Structures are given as C-alpha cells and as structure tokens.
Amino acid sequence: MAVLDSFSLAGKTALVTGGNRGLGLAFARGLAEAGARVVIASRDHDRNQAAVQKLSDEGIAVDAIDVDITQPGEASRMIDEAVAKLGRLDIVLNNAGISIHRPALEVTDEEWDTVVNLNLTALWKVSIAAAKVMKDAGGGNIINTGSISSLIVNRPQWQPAYNASKAGVHQLTKSLAAEWAEHGIRVNAIAPGYVKTEMAPVDEPQFRQHWIEDAPMKRYATPEEIAPTIVYLASDASAFMTGSVVVIDGGYTLY
Ligand code: NDP
C-alpha cells in the first residue's frame, strides 16, 4: 500500500461525540475528508443542525444524533442509532468534554459530578457499548480526547475535577487497549495543549502568561491542526498503535 493510501478512511464509518463545534467539528470534517461516513452526536439540536449545515456548505455530508451521553441509557442508545444510520461502526471518537474552573475547596459535589460524569463515566459507557458492536464485527477503533491536563496542572485557573477526569481517560485508554487487542479493537488517545474553542478562551489576557508565553512555541493551536492526528489514529497508518497517548501541545509539557 502506498504510504498516503494508508491514511484513507474510504469505506469506514465514524461517530464523533461533541462533534457540533470546536475540536469535534474539526475531527468530523477531517474524518469525512479522509473518506469516512460520519455521524456527530451532541446535546443541542440547533447546534447539531448548524454543524451539519456548515459541513454541507463545504460539500461534506454528515448526520447528527441529539443526545446527552451523561443520561441513563443514552450512551448505548446513541451507539445503536449510529449503527442504524451508518450500517456499521468502525471508528468512535470520545470527544465530548467539559471543564469547570474553580479552586478545589470551592468545587461543589454537583460540579465534580458534572465533569467526571461526562469526561470519564460517559466515555466509559460509550466505549463499552461501542466495543460490543465492534467485537461482533471483528474489530474497530476507539479514540479518546484526553488532555495535557492529565500530565500537568494548568495555571492560573484551578480545575481539579477536569485534570483528574483526563488522567482517568489516559489510563482507561491503556486498560481498554490491553483488554480489547484480542478483539481487533485499537484504543488510543490524544492529549492536546491549548486549542482555540469555546472551552478554552485562549485570547483572554489573564491567560496569556501561563497558556501562551510559557509554551515553547508561544501560541495556541487551531482545531484544524489537531484533526490530522485523529485521521492518523483512525486509519491503517497507525495499524500497530494501541494504548498510546499522543501529546500535541506545541511543546507545553516540555517544562
Ligand atoms: P467545546 O466546549 O467547544 O465543545 C464541547 C462539545 O461537547 C460540544 O459539541 C458539546 O455540544 C458537547 N457536549 C457537551 N456536553 C455533552 C453531553 N453531556 N453529551 C453530549 N455532548 C456533549 O470543547 P472543545 O472542542 O474545546 O473540547 C473537545 C474535547 O477536547 C473535550 O474533551 C476537551 O476536554 C478536550 N480538550 C480541549 C482542549 C482545548 O484547549 N480546547 C485542550 C485539551 C483537551 P452540546 O453543548 O450541544 O452538547
């Protein structure tokens, strides 16, 4: 196979949680541009439809599922609906996530649960539901959006629940990769640094010192700069990779 052909996702299908904006939207676009048929899944119907329309205007057809994956039964309902729409499920991107900035002593139990329930518990439930389908199909590919927040403690804002949840994502990635290799299911994660999205207000002056100036490359990323790594992990270009966490941070975690 020619090297660039190994990045092709022609004939593959993919589900992207949190795909209606930010990183997820760029990932959905990237997977589709590489040849996959893609379904995005997020809570807000209007935002989902706006994303479908935006990609359609670019000549990319994707479908959408309205779902809150933290609600009981909804992760497996989403997987069933994705299979119904796509016919099969080759690639699942666990990308939906949330962060709450608050010093540990001020974090409420509800805030802790909100972050951990989405970033870690829902990711677990989606992975389990997806792996059942993939195992029966003879294989599949799960990619998790982790974070450099599992490797460092961000400044100046405190976000203990987020950091702990993402550390859990990295270790769960490795655990599931080890268990599911025998089923032909690869599980990898990315750990992005600061990326300009609604979640990360990278342009606000109070964050400039620690988010931008402290990084060797002295800039943030755009979602489009992270998407090619997702295509790599989703494709046969990374056929021998499982249980890996790919750091993409402009050198932020070097010091
Ligand atoms: P955004 O806040 O821009 O997007 C979050 C996405 O998740 C939206 O599509 C949102 O849609 C969806 N979502 C939120 N809650 C739920 C839910 N309960 N069920 C289903 N979907 C949900 O964030 P980013 O694009 O910045 O982040 C994407 C991922 O990347 C996250 O996991 C984040 O932790 C991670 N990350 C981000 C970094 C950054 O600098 N931006 C750095 C490192 C990691 P809706 O509201 O309609 O549900």
mmCIF file of C-alpha atoms and ligand atoms in Angstrom:
data_model
loop_
_atom_site.group_PDB
_atom_site.id
_atom_site.type_symbol
_atom_site.label_atom_id
_atom_site.label_comp_id
_atom_site.label_asym_id
_atom_site.label_seq_id
_atom_site.Cartn_x
_atom_site.Cartn_y
_atom_site.Cartn_z
ATOM 1 C CA MET A 1 0.000 0.000 0.000
ATOM 2 C CA ALA A 2 1.338 3.455 -0.906
ATOM 3 C CA VAL A 3 2.035 5.403 2.268
ATOM 4 C CA LEU A 4 -0.610 8.083 1.793
ATOM 5 C CA ASP A 5 -3.205 5.418 0.932
ATOM 6 C CA SER A 6 -2.792 4.026 4.441
ATOM 7 C CA PHE A 7 -4.359 7.250 5.768
ATOM 8 C CA SER A 8 -7.522 6.742 3.691
ATOM 9 C CA LEU A 9 -10.777 6.122 5.530
ATOM 10 C CA ALA A 10 -12.719 5.245 2.387
ATOM 11 C CA GLY A 11 -15.486 2.786 3.259
ATOM 12 C CA LYS A 12 -15.166 3.434 7.001
ATOM 13 C CA THR A 13 -17.812 4.828 9.328
ATOM 14 C CA ALA A 14 -17.265 7.083 12.342
ATOM 15 C CA LEU A 15 -19.120 8.562 15.300
ATOM 16 C CA VAL A 16 -17.824 11.770 16.921
ATOM 17 C CA THR A 17 -19.225 12.823 20.299
ATOM 18 C CA GLY A 18 -19.151 16.561 20.889
ATOM 19 C CA GLY A 19 -18.992 16.976 17.133
ATOM 20 C CA ASN A 20 -21.061 20.117 16.717
ATOM 21 C CA ARG A 21 -18.269 22.633 17.415
ATOM 22 C CA GLY A 22 -14.661 23.106 18.463
ATOM 23 C CA LEU A 23 -12.335 20.145 18.202
ATOM 24 C CA GLY A 24 -15.137 17.654 17.465
ATOM 25 C CA LEU A 25 -16.343 19.564 14.430
ATOM 26 C CA ALA A 26 -12.793 19.708 13.031
ATOM 27 C CA PHE A 27 -12.410 15.971 13.725
ATOM 28 C CA ALA A 28 -15.694 15.174 11.943
ATOM 29 C CA ARG A 29 -14.577 17.234 8.951
ATOM 30 C CA GLY A 30 -11.159 15.577 8.916
ATOM 31 C CA LEU A 31 -12.536 12.044 9.078
ATOM 32 C CA ALA A 32 -15.045 12.822 6.326
ATOM 33 C CA GLU A 33 -12.382 14.432 4.129
ATOM 34 C CA ALA A 34 -10.339 11.243 4.541
ATOM 35 C CA GLY A 35 -13.289 9.254 3.209
ATOM 36 C CA ALA A 36 -15.342 8.154 6.222
ATOM 37 C CA ARG A 37 -19.099 8.476 6.575
ATOM 38 C CA VAL A 38 -19.581 10.419 9.805
ATOM 39 C CA VAL A 39 -22.260 10.958 12.440
ATOM 40 C CA ILE A 40 -21.821 13.668 15.070
ATOM 41 C CA ALA A 41 -23.508 13.471 18.476
ATOM 42 C CA SER A 42 -24.097 16.294 20.969
ATOM 43 C CA ARG A 43 -26.954 17.631 23.103
ATOM 44 C CA ASP A 44 -28.145 20.758 21.362
ATOM 45 C CA HIS A 45 -30.366 20.098 18.336
ATOM 46 C CA ASP A 46 -29.921 23.547 16.791
ATOM 47 C CA ARG A 47 -26.136 23.450 17.152
ATOM 48 C CA ASN A 48 -26.082 19.941 15.708
ATOM 49 C CA GLN A 49 -28.102 21.045 12.704
ATOM 50 C CA ALA A 50 -25.938 24.170 12.294
ATOM 51 C CA ALA A 51 -22.856 21.926 12.183
ATOM 52 C CA VAL A 52 -24.493 19.590 9.652
ATOM 53 C CA GLN A 53 -25.355 22.639 7.521
ATOM 54 C CA LYS A 54 -21.869 24.167 7.861
ATOM 55 C CA LEU A 55 -20.214 20.966 6.680
ATOM 56 C CA SER A 56 -22.829 20.542 3.961
ATOM 57 C CA ASP A 57 -21.949 24.033 2.694
ATOM 58 C CA GLU A 58 -18.360 22.758 2.453
ATOM 59 C CA GLY A 59 -19.526 19.746 0.422
ATOM 60 C CA ILE A 60 -19.317 17.302 3.339
ATOM 61 C CA ALA A 61 -22.388 15.236 4.263
ATOM 62 C CA VAL A 62 -22.654 14.214 7.926
ATOM 63 C CA ASP A 63 -25.608 13.095 10.028
ATOM 64 C CA ALA A 64 -26.346 14.085 13.636
ATOM 65 C CA ILE A 65 -27.738 12.475 16.775
ATOM 66 C CA ASP A 66 -29.168 14.653 19.549
ATOM 67 C CA VAL A 67 -28.025 13.063 22.802
ATOM 68 C CA ASP A 68 -26.855 13.852 26.315
ATOM 69 C CA ILE A 69 -24.467 10.959 26.885
ATOM 70 C CA THR A 70 -24.480 11.506 30.655
ATOM 71 C CA GLN A 71 -28.130 10.471 30.917
ATOM 72 C CA PRO A 72 -29.010 6.856 31.833
ATOM 73 C CA GLY A 73 -29.148 4.559 28.811
ATOM 74 C CA GLU A 74 -28.256 7.313 26.371
ATOM 75 C CA ALA A 75 -24.700 6.191 25.540
ATOM 76 C CA SER A 76 -25.894 2.822 24.283
ATOM 77 C CA ARG A 77 -28.944 4.392 22.610
ATOM 78 C CA MET A 78 -26.530 6.670 20.708
ATOM 79 C CA ILE A 79 -24.382 3.719 19.591
ATOM 80 C CA ASP A 80 -27.498 1.830 18.408
ATOM 81 C CA GLU A 81 -28.672 4.887 16.488
ATOM 82 C CA ALA A 82 -25.239 5.399 14.942
ATOM 83 C CA VAL A 83 -25.183 1.779 13.774
ATOM 84 C CA ALA A 84 -28.704 2.204 12.374
ATOM 85 C CA LYS A 85 -27.646 5.329 10.455
ATOM 86 C CA LEU A 86 -24.256 4.052 9.267
ATOM 87 C CA GLY A 87 -24.877 0.316 8.891
ATOM 88 C CA ARG A 88 -21.688 -0.451 10.832
ATOM 89 C CA LEU A 89 -19.383 1.328 13.257
ATOM 90 C CA ASP A 90 -15.640 1.318 12.596
ATOM 91 C CA ILE A 91 -14.431 4.399 14.486
ATOM 92 C CA VAL A 92 -15.677 6.072 17.676
ATOM 93 C CA LEU A 93 -14.230 9.369 18.872
ATOM 94 C CA ASN A 94 -14.932 10.021 22.531
ATOM 95 C CA ASN A 95 -14.508 13.763 22.339
ATOM 96 C CA ALA A 96 -17.315 15.454 24.291
ATOM 97 C CA GLY A 97 -15.946 17.117 27.396
ATOM 98 C CA ILE A 98 -16.454 19.907 29.870
ATOM 99 C CA SER A 99 -14.255 21.915 32.242
ATOM 100 C CA ILE A 100 -15.169 23.953 35.315
ATOM 101 C CA HIS A 101 -12.608 26.411 36.650
ATOM 102 C CA ARG A 102 -12.787 26.505 40.449
ATOM 103 C CA PRO A 103 -10.346 26.063 43.361
ATOM 104 C CA ALA A 104 -10.714 22.604 44.914
ATOM 105 C CA LEU A 105 -12.119 23.881 48.203
ATOM 106 C CA GLU A 106 -14.922 25.656 46.338
ATOM 107 C CA VAL A 107 -15.893 22.829 43.964
ATOM 108 C CA THR A 108 -19.363 21.501 44.795
ATOM 109 C CA ASP A 109 -20.239 17.818 44.626
ATOM 110 C CA GLU A 110 -22.554 18.649 41.727
ATOM 111 C CA GLU A 111 -19.729 20.354 39.793
ATOM 112 C CA TRP A 112 -17.411 17.415 40.421
ATOM 113 C CA ASP A 113 -20.107 15.015 39.163
ATOM 114 C CA THR A 114 -20.861 17.142 36.095
ATOM 115 C CA VAL A 115 -17.236 16.995 34.954
ATOM 116 C CA VAL A 116 -16.455 13.389 35.866
ATOM 117 C CA ASN A 117 -19.796 12.063 34.588
ATOM 118 C CA LEU A 118 -19.173 13.457 31.113
ATOM 119 C CA ASN A 119 -15.389 13.312 30.722
ATOM 120 C CA LEU A 120 -14.850 9.859 32.217
ATOM 121 C CA THR A 121 -18.038 7.920 33.046
ATOM 122 C CA ALA A 122 -19.871 8.678 29.791
ATOM 123 C CA LEU A 123 -16.682 7.949 27.836
ATOM 124 C CA TRP A 124 -16.569 4.583 29.605
ATOM 125 C CA LYS A 125 -20.214 3.810 28.771
ATOM 126 C CA VAL A 126 -19.839 4.839 25.136
ATOM 127 C CA SER A 127 -16.688 2.715 24.836
ATOM 128 C CA ILE A 128 -18.397 -0.352 26.310
ATOM 129 C CA ALA A 129 -21.425 -0.020 24.035
ATOM 130 C CA ALA A 130 -19.203 0.575 21.005
ATOM 131 C CA ALA A 131 -16.845 -2.306 21.787
ATOM 132 C CA LYS A 132 -19.735 -4.783 21.934
ATOM 133 C CA VAL A 133 -20.652 -3.817 18.381
ATOM 134 C CA MET A 134 -17.029 -3.767 17.231
ATOM 135 C CA LYS A 135 -16.210 -7.122 18.797
ATOM 136 C CA ASP A 136 -19.103 -8.756 16.958
ATOM 137 C CA ALA A 137 -17.940 -7.075 13.742
ATOM 138 C CA GLY A 138 -14.375 -8.351 14.162
ATOM 139 C CA GLY A 139 -12.700 -5.094 15.146
ATOM 140 C CA GLY A 140 -12.829 -1.344 15.456
ATOM 141 C CA ASN A 141 -11.071 1.776 16.529
ATOM 142 C CA ILE A 142 -11.728 3.978 19.559
ATOM 143 C CA ILE A 143 -10.004 7.336 20.012
ATOM 144 C CA ASN A 144 -10.317 9.347 23.196
ATOM 145 C CA THR A 145 -9.729 13.045 23.646
ATOM 146 C CA GLY A 146 -7.537 13.307 26.718
ATOM 147 C CA SER A 147 -5.562 16.399 27.608
ATOM 148 C CA ILE A 148 -2.216 17.739 28.765
ATOM 149 C CA SER A 149 -4.216 18.385 31.968
ATOM 150 C CA SER A 150 -3.589 14.757 32.836
ATOM 151 C CA LEU A 151 0.160 15.412 32.699
ATOM 152 C CA ILE A 152 0.462 18.885 34.247
ATOM 153 C CA VAL A 153 -1.642 21.106 36.494
ATOM 154 C CA ASN A 154 -2.920 24.045 34.478
ATOM 155 C CA ARG A 155 -2.401 27.639 35.621
ATOM 156 C CA PRO A 156 -3.657 30.196 36.545
ATOM 157 C CA GLN A 157 -7.113 28.581 36.748
ATOM 158 C CA TRP A 158 -7.679 25.606 39.025
ATOM 159 C CA GLN A 159 -9.695 22.700 37.550
ATOM 160 C CA PRO A 160 -9.118 19.640 39.766
ATOM 161 C CA ALA A 161 -12.082 17.586 38.530
ATOM 162 C CA TYR A 162 -11.104 18.125 34.905
ATOM 163 C CA ASN A 163 -7.469 17.215 35.493
ATOM 164 C CA ALA A 164 -8.423 14.044 37.384
ATOM 165 C CA SER A 165 -11.001 13.053 34.776
ATOM 166 C CA LYS A 166 -8.490 13.391 31.940
ATOM 167 C CA ALA A 167 -5.872 11.381 33.829
ATOM 168 C CA GLY A 168 -8.590 8.725 34.106
ATOM 169 C CA VAL A 169 -9.169 8.924 30.352
ATOM 170 C CA HIS A 170 -5.495 8.273 29.647
ATOM 171 C CA GLN A 171 -5.295 5.263 31.934
ATOM 172 C CA LEU A 172 -8.657 3.884 30.754
ATOM 173 C CA THR A 173 -7.337 4.177 27.188
ATOM 174 C CA LYS A 174 -4.438 1.904 28.128
ATOM 175 C CA SER A 175 -6.623 -0.521 30.095
ATOM 176 C CA LEU A 176 -9.129 -0.984 27.284
ATOM 177 C CA ALA A 177 -6.373 -1.210 24.657
ATOM 178 C CA ALA A 178 -4.788 -4.085 26.571
ATOM 179 C CA GLU A 179 -8.087 -5.929 27.007
ATOM 180 C CA TRP A 180 -9.506 -5.430 23.549
ATOM 181 C CA ALA A 181 -6.475 -6.028 21.318
ATOM 182 C CA GLU A 182 -7.581 -9.647 21.018
ATOM 183 C CA HIS A 183 -10.891 -8.419 19.569
ATOM 184 C CA GLY A 184 -9.141 -6.322 16.917
ATOM 185 C CA ILE A 185 -10.156 -3.108 18.670
ATOM 186 C CA ARG A 186 -7.480 -0.427 18.945
ATOM 187 C CA VAL A 187 -7.838 2.255 21.623
ATOM 188 C CA ASN A 188 -5.680 5.383 21.599
ATOM 189 C CA ALA A 189 -5.920 8.922 22.918
ATOM 190 C CA ILE A 190 -4.742 12.395 22.077
ATOM 191 C CA ALA A 191 -3.584 14.905 24.668
ATOM 192 C CA PRO A 192 -3.927 18.378 23.175
ATOM 193 C CA GLY A 193 -2.493 21.537 24.671
ATOM 194 C CA TYR A 194 -4.378 24.815 24.368
ATOM 195 C CA VAL A 195 -6.691 24.913 21.353
ATOM 196 C CA LYS A 196 -8.931 27.842 20.446
ATOM 197 C CA THR A 197 -12.519 26.705 21.087
ATOM 198 C CA GLU A 198 -15.446 27.823 23.235
ATOM 199 C CA MET A 199 -13.984 25.761 26.091
ATOM 200 C CA ALA A 200 -10.593 27.458 26.022
ATOM 201 C CA PRO A 201 -10.662 31.292 25.905
ATOM 202 C CA VAL A 202 -7.087 31.449 24.665
ATOM 203 C CA ASP A 203 -7.305 35.136 23.661
ATOM 204 C CA GLU A 204 -8.213 36.440 27.122
ATOM 205 C CA PRO A 205 -5.300 38.492 28.577
ATOM 206 C CA GLN A 206 -5.389 36.849 32.026
ATOM 207 C CA PHE A 207 -4.417 33.508 30.452
ATOM 208 C CA ARG A 208 -1.676 34.779 28.164
ATOM 209 C CA GLN A 209 1.298 34.344 30.510
ATOM 210 C CA HIS A 210 0.651 30.741 31.504
ATOM 211 C CA TRP A 211 -1.162 29.413 28.437
ATOM 212 C CA ILE A 212 0.853 31.075 25.674
ATOM 213 C CA GLU A 213 4.115 32.620 26.896
ATOM 214 C CA ASP A 214 5.025 29.547 28.982
ATOM 215 C CA ALA A 215 4.900 27.262 25.917
ATOM 216 C CA PRO A 216 7.992 26.822 23.713
ATOM 217 C CA MET A 217 6.011 27.613 20.545
ATOM 218 C CA LYS A 218 4.340 30.604 22.266
ATOM 219 C CA ARG A 219 0.966 30.132 20.602
ATOM 220 C CA TYR A 220 -2.241 28.140 20.829
ATOM 221 C CA ALA A 221 -3.436 25.640 18.233
ATOM 222 C CA THR A 222 -6.475 25.675 15.985
ATOM 223 C CA PRO A 223 -8.729 22.593 15.932
ATOM 224 C CA GLU A 224 -7.702 22.015 12.317
ATOM 225 C CA GLU A 225 -4.101 21.462 13.468
ATOM 226 C CA ILE A 226 -5.202 18.579 15.706
ATOM 227 C CA ALA A 227 -7.528 16.853 13.214
ATOM 228 C CA PRO A 228 -4.790 15.228 11.059
ATOM 229 C CA THR A 229 -3.599 13.262 14.101
ATOM 230 C CA ILE A 230 -7.135 11.924 14.501
ATOM 231 C CA VAL A 231 -7.113 10.784 10.864
ATOM 232 C CA TYR A 232 -3.777 9.099 11.526
ATOM 233 C CA LEU A 233 -5.084 7.271 14.617
ATOM 234 C CA ALA A 234 -8.333 6.307 12.870
ATOM 235 C CA SER A 235 -6.582 4.867 9.830
ATOM 236 C CA ASP A 236 -4.313 1.962 8.963
ATOM 237 C CA ALA A 237 -1.412 4.443 9.056
ATOM 238 C CA SER A 238 -1.379 3.707 12.799
ATOM 239 C CA ALA A 239 -2.186 -0.015 12.450
ATOM 240 C CA PHE A 240 0.410 -1.077 15.070
ATOM 241 C CA MET A 241 -0.577 1.576 17.633
ATOM 242 C CA THR A 242 -2.787 0.848 20.599
ATOM 243 C CA GLY A 243 -2.806 2.181 24.141
ATOM 244 C CA SER A 244 -0.858 5.253 23.062
ATOM 245 C CA VAL A 245 -1.459 8.821 24.165
ATOM 246 C CA VAL A 246 -0.293 11.300 21.544
ATOM 247 C CA VAL A 247 0.647 14.674 23.028
ATOM 248 C CA ILE A 248 0.036 17.624 20.674
ATOM 249 C CA ASP A 249 0.855 20.736 22.667
ATOM 250 C CA GLY A 250 3.393 22.974 20.954
ATOM 251 C CA GLY A 251 5.914 21.741 23.495
ATOM 252 C CA TYR A 252 3.893 22.911 26.504
ATOM 253 C CA THR A 253 4.682 19.860 28.644
ATOM 254 C CA LEU A 254 8.427 20.045 27.958
ATOM 255 C CA TYR A 255 8.853 22.280 31.002
HETATM 256 P P1 NDP B 1 -16.290 22.717 23.342
HETATM 257 O O1 NDP B 1 -16.845 23.201 24.637
HETATM 258 O O2 NDP B 1 -16.058 23.686 22.245
HETATM 259 O O3 NDP B 1 -17.217 21.534 22.769
HETATM 260 C C1 NDP B 1 -17.728 20.544 23.625
HETATM 261 C C2 NDP B 1 -18.589 19.600 22.811
HETATM 262 O O4 NDP B 1 -19.140 18.590 23.667
HETATM 263 C C3 NDP B 1 -19.767 20.298 22.170
HETATM 264 O O5 NDP B 1 -20.014 19.737 20.904
HETATM 265 C C4 NDP B 1 -20.923 19.972 23.117
HETATM 266 O O6 NDP B 1 -22.157 20.081 22.424
HETATM 267 C C5 NDP B 1 -20.558 18.545 23.512
HETATM 268 N N1 NDP B 1 -21.143 18.101 24.777
HETATM 269 C C6 NDP B 1 -21.047 18.712 25.989
HETATM 270 N N2 NDP B 1 -21.725 18.027 26.914
HETATM 271 C C7 NDP B 1 -22.258 16.940 26.284
HETATM 272 C C8 NDP B 1 -23.073 15.859 26.722
HETATM 273 N N3 NDP B 1 -23.473 15.745 28.010
HETATM 274 N N4 NDP B 1 -23.462 14.934 25.810
HETATM 275 C C9 NDP B 1 -23.068 15.027 24.522
HETATM 276 N N5 NDP B 1 -22.291 16.027 24.062
HETATM 277 C C10 NDP B 1 -21.896 16.979 24.938
HETATM 278 O O7 NDP B 1 -14.935 21.967 23.731
HETATM 279 P P2 NDP B 1 -13.605 21.631 22.895
HETATM 280 O O8 NDP B 1 -13.898 21.423 21.470
HETATM 281 O O9 NDP B 1 -12.569 22.597 23.318
HETATM 282 O O10 NDP B 1 -13.214 20.250 23.591
HETATM 283 C C11 NDP B 1 -13.414 18.985 22.993
HETATM 284 C C12 NDP B 1 -12.621 17.973 23.792
HETATM 285 O O11 NDP B 1 -11.248 18.353 23.760
HETATM 286 C C13 NDP B 1 -13.003 17.906 25.277
HETATM 287 O O12 NDP B 1 -12.952 16.578 25.715
HETATM 288 C C14 NDP B 1 -11.918 18.726 25.944
HETATM 289 O O13 NDP B 1 -11.734 18.353 27.283
HETATM 290 C C15 NDP B 1 -10.733 18.384 25.082
HETATM 291 N N6 NDP B 1 -9.621 19.312 25.130
HETATM 292 C C16 NDP B 1 -9.780 20.623 24.765
HETATM 293 C C17 NDP B 1 -8.709 21.482 24.794
HETATM 294 C C18 NDP B 1 -8.817 22.911 24.402
HETATM 295 O O14 NDP B 1 -7.852 23.676 24.628
HETATM 296 N N7 NDP B 1 -9.925 23.354 23.793
HETATM 297 C C19 NDP B 1 -7.364 21.019 25.224
HETATM 298 C C20 NDP B 1 -7.317 19.613 25.571
HETATM 299 C C21 NDP B 1 -8.398 18.810 25.510
HETATM 300 P P3 NDP B 1 -23.566 20.397 23.193
HETATM 301 O O15 NDP B 1 -23.304 21.539 24.119
HETATM 302 O O16 NDP B 1 -24.534 20.688 22.108
HETATM 303 O O17 NDP B 1 -23.886 19.123 23.911
#
